[in-house]
PDB file of C-alpha atoms in Angstrom:
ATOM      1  CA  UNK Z   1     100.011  36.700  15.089  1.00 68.00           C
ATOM      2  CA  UNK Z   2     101.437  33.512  13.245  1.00 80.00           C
ATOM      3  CA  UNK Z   3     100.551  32.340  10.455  1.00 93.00           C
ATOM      4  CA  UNK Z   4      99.012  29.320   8.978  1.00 97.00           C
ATOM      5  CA  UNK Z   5     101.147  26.419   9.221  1.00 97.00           C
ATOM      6  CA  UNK Z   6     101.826  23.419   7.088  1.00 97.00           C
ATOM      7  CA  UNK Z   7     104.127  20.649   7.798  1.00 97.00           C
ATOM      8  CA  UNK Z   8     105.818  19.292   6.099  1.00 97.00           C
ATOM      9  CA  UNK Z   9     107.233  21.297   3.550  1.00 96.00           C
ATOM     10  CA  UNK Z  10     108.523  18.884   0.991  1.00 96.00           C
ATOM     11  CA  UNK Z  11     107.303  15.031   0.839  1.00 96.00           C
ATOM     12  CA  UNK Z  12     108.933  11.991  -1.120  1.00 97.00           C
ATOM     13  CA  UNK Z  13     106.810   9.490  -1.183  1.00 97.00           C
ATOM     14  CA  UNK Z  14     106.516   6.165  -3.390  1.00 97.00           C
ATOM     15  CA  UNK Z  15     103.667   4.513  -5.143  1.00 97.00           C
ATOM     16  CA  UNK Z  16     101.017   2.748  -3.235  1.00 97.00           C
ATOM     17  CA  UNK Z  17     102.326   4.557   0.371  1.00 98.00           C
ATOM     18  CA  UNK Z  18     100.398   6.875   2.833  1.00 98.00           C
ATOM     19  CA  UNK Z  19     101.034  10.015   3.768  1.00 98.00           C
ATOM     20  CA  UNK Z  20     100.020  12.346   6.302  1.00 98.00           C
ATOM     21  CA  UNK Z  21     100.072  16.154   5.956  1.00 98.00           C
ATOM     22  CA  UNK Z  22      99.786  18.613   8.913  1.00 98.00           C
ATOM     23  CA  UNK Z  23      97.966  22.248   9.296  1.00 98.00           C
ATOM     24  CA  UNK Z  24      97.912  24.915  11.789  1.00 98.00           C
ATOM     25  CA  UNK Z  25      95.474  27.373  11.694  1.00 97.00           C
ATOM     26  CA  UNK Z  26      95.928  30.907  12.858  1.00 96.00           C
ATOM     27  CA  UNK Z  27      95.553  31.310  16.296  1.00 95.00           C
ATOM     28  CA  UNK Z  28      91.487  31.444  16.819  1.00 93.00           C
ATOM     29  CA  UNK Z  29      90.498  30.301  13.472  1.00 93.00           C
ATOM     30  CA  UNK Z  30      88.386  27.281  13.541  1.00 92.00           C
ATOM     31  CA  UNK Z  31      87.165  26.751   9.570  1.00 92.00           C
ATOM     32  CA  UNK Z  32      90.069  24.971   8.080  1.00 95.00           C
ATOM     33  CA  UNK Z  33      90.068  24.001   4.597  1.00 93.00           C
ATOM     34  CA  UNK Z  34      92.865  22.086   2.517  1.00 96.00           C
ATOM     35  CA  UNK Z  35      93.419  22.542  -1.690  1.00 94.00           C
ATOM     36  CA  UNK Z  36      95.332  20.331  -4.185  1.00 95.00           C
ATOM     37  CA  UNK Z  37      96.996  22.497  -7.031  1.00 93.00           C
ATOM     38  CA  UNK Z  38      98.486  20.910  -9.463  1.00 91.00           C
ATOM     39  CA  UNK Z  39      99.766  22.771 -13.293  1.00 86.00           C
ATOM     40  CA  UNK Z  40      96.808  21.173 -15.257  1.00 80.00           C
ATOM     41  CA  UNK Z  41      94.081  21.318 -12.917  1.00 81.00           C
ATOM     42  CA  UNK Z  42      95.097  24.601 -10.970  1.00 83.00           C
ATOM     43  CA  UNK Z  43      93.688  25.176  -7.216  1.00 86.00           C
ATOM     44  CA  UNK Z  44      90.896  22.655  -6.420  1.00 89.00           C
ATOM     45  CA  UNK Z  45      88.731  22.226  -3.363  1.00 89.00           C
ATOM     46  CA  UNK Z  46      89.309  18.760  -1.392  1.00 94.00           C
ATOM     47  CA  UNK Z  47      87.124  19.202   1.913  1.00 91.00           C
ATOM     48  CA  UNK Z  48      86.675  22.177   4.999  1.00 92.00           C
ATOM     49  CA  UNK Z  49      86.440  21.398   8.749  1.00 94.00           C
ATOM     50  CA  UNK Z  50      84.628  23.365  10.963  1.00 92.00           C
ATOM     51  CA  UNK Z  51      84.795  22.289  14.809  1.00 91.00           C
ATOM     52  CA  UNK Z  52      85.668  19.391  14.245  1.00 94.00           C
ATOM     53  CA  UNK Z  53      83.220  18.538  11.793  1.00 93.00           C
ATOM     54  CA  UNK Z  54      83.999  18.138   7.550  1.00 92.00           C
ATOM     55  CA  UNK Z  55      81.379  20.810   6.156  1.00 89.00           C
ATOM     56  CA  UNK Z  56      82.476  20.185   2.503  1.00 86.00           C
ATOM     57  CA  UNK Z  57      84.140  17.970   0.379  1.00 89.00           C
ATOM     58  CA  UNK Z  58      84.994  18.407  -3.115  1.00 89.00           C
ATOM     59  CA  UNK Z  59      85.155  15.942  -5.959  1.00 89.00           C
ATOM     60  CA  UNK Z  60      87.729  13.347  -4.845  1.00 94.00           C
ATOM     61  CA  UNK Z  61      87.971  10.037  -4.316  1.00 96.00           C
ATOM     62  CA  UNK Z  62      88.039   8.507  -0.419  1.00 95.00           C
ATOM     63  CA  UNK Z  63      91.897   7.874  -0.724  1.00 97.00           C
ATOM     64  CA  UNK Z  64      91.673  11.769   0.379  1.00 97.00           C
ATOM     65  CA  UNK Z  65      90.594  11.981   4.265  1.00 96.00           C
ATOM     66  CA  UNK Z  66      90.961  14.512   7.006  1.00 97.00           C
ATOM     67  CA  UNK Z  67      90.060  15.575  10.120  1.00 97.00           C
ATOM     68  CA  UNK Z  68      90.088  18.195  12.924  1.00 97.00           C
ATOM     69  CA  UNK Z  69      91.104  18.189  16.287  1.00 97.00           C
ATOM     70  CA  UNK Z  70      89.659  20.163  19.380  1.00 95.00           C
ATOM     71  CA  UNK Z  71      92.387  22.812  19.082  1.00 94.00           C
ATOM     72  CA  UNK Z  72      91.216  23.576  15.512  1.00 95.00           C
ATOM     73  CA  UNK Z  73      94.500  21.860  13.855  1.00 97.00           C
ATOM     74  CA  UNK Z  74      93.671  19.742  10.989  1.00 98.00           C
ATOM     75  CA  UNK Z  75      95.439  16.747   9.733  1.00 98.00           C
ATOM     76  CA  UNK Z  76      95.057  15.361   5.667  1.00 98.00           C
ATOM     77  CA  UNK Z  77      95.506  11.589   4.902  1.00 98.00           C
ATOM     78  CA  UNK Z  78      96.142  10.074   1.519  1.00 98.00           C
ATOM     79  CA  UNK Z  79      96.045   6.289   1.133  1.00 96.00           C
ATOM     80  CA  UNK Z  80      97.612   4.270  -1.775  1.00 97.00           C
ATOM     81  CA  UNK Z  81      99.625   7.312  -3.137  1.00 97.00           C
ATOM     82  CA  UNK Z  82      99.034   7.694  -6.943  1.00 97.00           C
ATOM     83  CA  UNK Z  83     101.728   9.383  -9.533  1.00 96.00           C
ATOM     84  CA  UNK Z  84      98.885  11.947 -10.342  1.00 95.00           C
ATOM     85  CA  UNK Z  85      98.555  13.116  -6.340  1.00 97.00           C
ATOM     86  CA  UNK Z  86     102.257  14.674  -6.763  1.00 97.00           C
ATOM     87  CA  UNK Z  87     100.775  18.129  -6.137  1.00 96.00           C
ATOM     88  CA  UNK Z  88     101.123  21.621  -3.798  1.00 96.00           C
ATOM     89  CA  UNK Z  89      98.836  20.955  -0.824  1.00 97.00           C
ATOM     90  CA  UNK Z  90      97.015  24.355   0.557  1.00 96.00           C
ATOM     91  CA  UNK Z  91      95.676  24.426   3.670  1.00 96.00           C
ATOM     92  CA  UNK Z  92      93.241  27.525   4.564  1.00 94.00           C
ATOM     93  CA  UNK Z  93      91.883  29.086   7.855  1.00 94.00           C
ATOM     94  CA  UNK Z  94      89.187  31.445   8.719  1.00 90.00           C
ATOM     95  CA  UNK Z  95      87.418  32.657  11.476  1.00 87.00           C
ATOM     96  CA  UNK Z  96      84.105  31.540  10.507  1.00 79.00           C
ATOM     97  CA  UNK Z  97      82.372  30.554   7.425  1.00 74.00           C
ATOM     98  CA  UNK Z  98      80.229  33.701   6.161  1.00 73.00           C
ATOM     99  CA  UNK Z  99      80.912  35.135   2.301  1.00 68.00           C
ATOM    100  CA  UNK Z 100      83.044  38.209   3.377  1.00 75.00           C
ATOM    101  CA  UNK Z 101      85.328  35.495   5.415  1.00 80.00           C
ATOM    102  CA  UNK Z 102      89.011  35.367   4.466  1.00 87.00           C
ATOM    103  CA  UNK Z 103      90.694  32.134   4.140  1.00 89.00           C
ATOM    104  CA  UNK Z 104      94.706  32.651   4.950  1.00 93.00           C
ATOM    105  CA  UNK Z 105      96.759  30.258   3.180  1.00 95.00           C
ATOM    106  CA  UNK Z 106      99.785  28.416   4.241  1.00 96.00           C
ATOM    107  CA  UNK Z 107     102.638  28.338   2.631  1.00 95.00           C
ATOM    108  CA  UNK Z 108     101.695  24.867   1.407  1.00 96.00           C
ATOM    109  CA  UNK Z 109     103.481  21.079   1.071  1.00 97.00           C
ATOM    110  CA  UNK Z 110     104.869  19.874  -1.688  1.00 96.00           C
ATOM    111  CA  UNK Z 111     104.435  16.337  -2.114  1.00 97.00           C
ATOM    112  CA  UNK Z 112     106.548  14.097  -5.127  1.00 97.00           C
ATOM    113  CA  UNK Z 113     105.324  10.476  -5.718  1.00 97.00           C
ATOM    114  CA  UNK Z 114     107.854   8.610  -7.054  1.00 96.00           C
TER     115      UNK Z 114
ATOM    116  CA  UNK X   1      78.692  27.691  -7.231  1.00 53.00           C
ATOM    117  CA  UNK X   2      79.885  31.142  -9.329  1.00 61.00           C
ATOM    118  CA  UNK X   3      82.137  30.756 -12.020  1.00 78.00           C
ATOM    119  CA  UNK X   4      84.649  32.944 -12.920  1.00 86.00           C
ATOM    120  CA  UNK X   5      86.532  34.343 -15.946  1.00 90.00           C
ATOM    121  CA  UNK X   6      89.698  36.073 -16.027  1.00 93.00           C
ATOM    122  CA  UNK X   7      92.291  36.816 -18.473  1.00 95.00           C
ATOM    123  CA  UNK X   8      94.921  33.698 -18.798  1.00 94.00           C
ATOM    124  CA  UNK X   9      98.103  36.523 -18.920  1.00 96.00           C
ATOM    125  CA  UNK X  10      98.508  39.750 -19.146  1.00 97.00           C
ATOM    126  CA  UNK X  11     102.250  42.017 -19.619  1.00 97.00           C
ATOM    127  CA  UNK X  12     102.778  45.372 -18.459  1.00 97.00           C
ATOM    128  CA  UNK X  13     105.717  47.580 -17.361  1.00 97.00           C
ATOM    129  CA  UNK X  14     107.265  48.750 -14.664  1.00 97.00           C
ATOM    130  CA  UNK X  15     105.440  51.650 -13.095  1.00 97.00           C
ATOM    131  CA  UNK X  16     102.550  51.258 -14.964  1.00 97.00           C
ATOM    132  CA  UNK X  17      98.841  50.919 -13.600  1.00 97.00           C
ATOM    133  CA  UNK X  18      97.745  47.279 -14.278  1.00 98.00           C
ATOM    134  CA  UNK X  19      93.702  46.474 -14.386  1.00 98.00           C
ATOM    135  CA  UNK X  20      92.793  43.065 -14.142  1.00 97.00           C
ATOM    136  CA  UNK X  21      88.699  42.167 -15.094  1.00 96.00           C
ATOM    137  CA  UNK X  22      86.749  39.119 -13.731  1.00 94.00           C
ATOM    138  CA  UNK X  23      83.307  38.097 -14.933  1.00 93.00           C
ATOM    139  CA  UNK X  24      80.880  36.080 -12.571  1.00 88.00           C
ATOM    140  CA  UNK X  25      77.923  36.742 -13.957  1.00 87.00           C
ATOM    141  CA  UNK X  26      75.861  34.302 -11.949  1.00 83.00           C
ATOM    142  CA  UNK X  27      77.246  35.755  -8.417  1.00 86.00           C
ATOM    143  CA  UNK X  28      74.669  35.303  -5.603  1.00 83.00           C
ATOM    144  CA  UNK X  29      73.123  38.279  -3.573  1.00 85.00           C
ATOM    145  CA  UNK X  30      74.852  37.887  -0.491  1.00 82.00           C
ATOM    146  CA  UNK X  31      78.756  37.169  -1.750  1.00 84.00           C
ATOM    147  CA  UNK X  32      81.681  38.883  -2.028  1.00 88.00           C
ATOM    148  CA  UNK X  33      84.355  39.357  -4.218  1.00 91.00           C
ATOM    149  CA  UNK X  34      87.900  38.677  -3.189  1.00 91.00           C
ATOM    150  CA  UNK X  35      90.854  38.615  -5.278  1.00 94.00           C
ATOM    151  CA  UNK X  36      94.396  36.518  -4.065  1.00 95.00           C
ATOM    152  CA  UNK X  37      97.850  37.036  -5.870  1.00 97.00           C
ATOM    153  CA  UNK X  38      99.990  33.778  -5.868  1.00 95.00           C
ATOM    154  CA  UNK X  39     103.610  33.739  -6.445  1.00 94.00           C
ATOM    155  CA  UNK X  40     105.538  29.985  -7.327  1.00 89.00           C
ATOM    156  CA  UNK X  41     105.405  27.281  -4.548  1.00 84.00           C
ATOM    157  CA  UNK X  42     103.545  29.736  -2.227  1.00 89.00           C
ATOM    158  CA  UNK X  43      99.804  29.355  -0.881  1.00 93.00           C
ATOM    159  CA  UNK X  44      97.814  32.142  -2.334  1.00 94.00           C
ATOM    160  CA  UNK X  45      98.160  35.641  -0.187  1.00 95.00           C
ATOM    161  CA  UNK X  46      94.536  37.966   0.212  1.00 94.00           C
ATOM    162  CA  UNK X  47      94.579  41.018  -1.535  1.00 96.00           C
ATOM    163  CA  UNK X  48      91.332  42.846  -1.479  1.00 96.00           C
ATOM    164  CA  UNK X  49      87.768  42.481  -1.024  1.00 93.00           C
ATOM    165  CA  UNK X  50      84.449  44.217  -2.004  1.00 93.00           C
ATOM    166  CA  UNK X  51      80.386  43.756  -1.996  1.00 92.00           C
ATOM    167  CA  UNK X  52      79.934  47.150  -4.373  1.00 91.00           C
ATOM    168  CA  UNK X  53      81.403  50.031  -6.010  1.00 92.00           C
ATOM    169  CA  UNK X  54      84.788  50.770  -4.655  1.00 96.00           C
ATOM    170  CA  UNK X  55      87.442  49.340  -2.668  1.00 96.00           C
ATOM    171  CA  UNK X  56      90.860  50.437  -1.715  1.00 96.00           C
ATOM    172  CA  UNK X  57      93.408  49.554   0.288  1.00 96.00           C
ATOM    173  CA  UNK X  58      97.065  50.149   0.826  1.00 94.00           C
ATOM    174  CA  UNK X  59      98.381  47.762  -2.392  1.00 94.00           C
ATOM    175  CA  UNK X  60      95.001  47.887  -4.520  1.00 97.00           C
ATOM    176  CA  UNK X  61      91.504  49.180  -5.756  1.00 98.00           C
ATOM    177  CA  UNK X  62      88.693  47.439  -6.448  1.00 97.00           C
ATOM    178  CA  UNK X  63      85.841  48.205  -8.573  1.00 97.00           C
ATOM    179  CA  UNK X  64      82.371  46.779  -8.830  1.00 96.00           C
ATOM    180  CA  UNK X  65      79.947  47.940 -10.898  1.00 96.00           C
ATOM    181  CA  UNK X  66      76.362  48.022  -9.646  1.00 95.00           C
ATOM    182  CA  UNK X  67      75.088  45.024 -11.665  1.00 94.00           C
ATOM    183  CA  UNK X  68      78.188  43.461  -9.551  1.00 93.00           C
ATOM    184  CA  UNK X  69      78.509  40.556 -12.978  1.00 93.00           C
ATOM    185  CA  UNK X  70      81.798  41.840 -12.812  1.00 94.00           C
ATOM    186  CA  UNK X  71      85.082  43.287 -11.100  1.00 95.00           C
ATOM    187  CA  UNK X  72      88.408  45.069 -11.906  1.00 97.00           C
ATOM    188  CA  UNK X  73      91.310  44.423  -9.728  1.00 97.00           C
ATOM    189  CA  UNK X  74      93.767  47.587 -10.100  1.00 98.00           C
ATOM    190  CA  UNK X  75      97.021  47.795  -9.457  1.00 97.00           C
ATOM    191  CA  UNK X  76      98.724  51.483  -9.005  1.00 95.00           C
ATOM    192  CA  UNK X  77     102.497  51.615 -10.383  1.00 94.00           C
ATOM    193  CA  UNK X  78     103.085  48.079 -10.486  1.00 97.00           C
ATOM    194  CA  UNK X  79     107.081  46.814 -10.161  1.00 97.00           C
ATOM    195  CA  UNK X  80     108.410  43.431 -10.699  1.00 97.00           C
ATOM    196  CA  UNK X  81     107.711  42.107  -7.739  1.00 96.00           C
ATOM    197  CA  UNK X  82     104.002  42.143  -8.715  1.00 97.00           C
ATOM    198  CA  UNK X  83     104.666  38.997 -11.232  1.00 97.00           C
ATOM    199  CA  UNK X  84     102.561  36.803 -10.127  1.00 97.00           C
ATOM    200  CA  UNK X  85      99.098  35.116 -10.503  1.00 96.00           C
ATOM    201  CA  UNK X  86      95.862  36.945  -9.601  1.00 97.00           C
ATOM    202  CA  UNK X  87      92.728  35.263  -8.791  1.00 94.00           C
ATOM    203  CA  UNK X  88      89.596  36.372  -8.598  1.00 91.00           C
ATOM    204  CA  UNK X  89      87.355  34.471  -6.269  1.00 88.00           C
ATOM    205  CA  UNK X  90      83.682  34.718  -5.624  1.00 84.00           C
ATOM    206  CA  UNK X  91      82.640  32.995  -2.236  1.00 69.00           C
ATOM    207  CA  UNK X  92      79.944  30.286  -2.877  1.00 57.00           C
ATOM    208  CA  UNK X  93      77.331  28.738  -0.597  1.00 52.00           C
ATOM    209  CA  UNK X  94      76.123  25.215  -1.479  1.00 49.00           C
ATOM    210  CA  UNK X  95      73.355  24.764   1.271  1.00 47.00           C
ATOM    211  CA  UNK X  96      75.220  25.243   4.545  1.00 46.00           C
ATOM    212  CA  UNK X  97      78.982  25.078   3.136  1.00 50.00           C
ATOM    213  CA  UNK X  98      81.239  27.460   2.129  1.00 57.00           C
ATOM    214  CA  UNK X  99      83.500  26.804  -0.616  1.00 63.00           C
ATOM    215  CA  UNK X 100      86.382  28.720  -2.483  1.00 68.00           C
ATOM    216  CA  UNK X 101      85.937  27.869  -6.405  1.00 70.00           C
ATOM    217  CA  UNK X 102      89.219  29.167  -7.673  1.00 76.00           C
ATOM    218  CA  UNK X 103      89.625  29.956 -11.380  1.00 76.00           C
ATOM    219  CA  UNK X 104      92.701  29.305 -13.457  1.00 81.00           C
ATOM    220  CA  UNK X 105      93.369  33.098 -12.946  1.00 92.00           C
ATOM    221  CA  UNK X 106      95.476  35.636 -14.587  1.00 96.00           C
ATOM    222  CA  UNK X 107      99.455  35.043 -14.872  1.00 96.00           C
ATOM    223  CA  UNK X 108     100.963  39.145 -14.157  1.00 98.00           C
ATOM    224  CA  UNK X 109     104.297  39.488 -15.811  1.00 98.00           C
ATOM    225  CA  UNK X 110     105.797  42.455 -15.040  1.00 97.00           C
ATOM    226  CA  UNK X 111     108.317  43.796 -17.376  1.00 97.00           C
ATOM    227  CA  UNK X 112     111.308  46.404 -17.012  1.00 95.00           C
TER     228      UNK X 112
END
């Protein structure tokens, strides 16, 4: 069974640009959820999707968007990059959303703002 | 949503057994404990996961005591490979969401 899968890998990206990151979850998985890490703030929580639907959002601001399509992929949109949103982008799947649920990880991009 | 506590680092050697303890003392009834190891520029791989007492598996052990404000993540004859970072995660439920709160978790250096 693949993976989950995050496109791209590496992102250059200049001040004040968009950027659009991409996520496959595994086959079947429909509870995708997508993480910033960055050295001084370590793994945090931007938002889940859940057919279709955001169940969760963390503490950003709305420069940070997503959304989920009908085959459970999930797409991340950031607006008027900033230097600070140079950061490894996680993107998680699970099968559903109970505690004992596993979230897979993907392998993750890595986006510079120059 | 549960906060944990881990070591920052921790060395060992080669071969040796490495035990790794998380606090979370406010953990709710119905969530588990799951730990993830992380190496550089890599999303975070699952490891193991418990409700109570023991937990094993073919890379690690875990053990919960029965108060379950805690966990130990062990690691049989660890080899350098196993440098990495180990989180311990405790699943949280903020009315009908579930959300990963990931600590700054333990850097494993692994020595010859």
């Amino acid at each position: 069974k693949a993976g989950v899968t995050q496109t791209p890998r590496y992102l250059i990206k200049t001040r004040g640009q968009q950027v659009t990151l991409s996520c496959s979850p595994i086959s079947g998985h429909r509870s995708v959820s997508w993480y910033q890490q960055t050295p001084g703030q370590g793994l945090q929580f931007l938002f889940e999707y859940f057919s279709e639907t955001q169940r969760n959002k963390g503490n950003f601001p709305g420069r940070f968007s997503g959304r989920q399509f009908s085959n459970s992929r999930s797409e991340m949109n950031v607006s008027t990059l900033e230097l600070g949103d140079s950061a490894l982008y996680l993107c998680a799947s699970s099968s559903n959303r109970d505690s004992r649920t596993i979230q897979y990880f993907g392998a993750g991009t890595r986006l510079s703002v120059l | 949503l549960a906060k944990t506590t881990q070591p920052i680092s921790m060395d060992s050697y080669e071969g040796q057994e490495v035990n790794i303890t998380c606090s979370h003392n406010n953990i709710a009834t119905n969530d588990y404990i799951t730990w993830y190891q992380q190496f550089p520029s890599q999303g975070p791989r699952f490891i193991i996961q418990g409700y109570k007492t023991k937990v094993t598996n073919e890379v690690a052990s875990l053990f919960i005591p029965a108060d379950r404000k805690s966990s130990t993540l062990s690691l049989p004859r660890v080899s350098l490979s196993d440098t990495a970072v180990y989180y311990c995660l405790v699943g949280a439920r903020s009315g009908s969401a579930r959300q990963l709160t990931f600590g700054s978790g333990t850097q494993l250096t692994v020595l010859p």
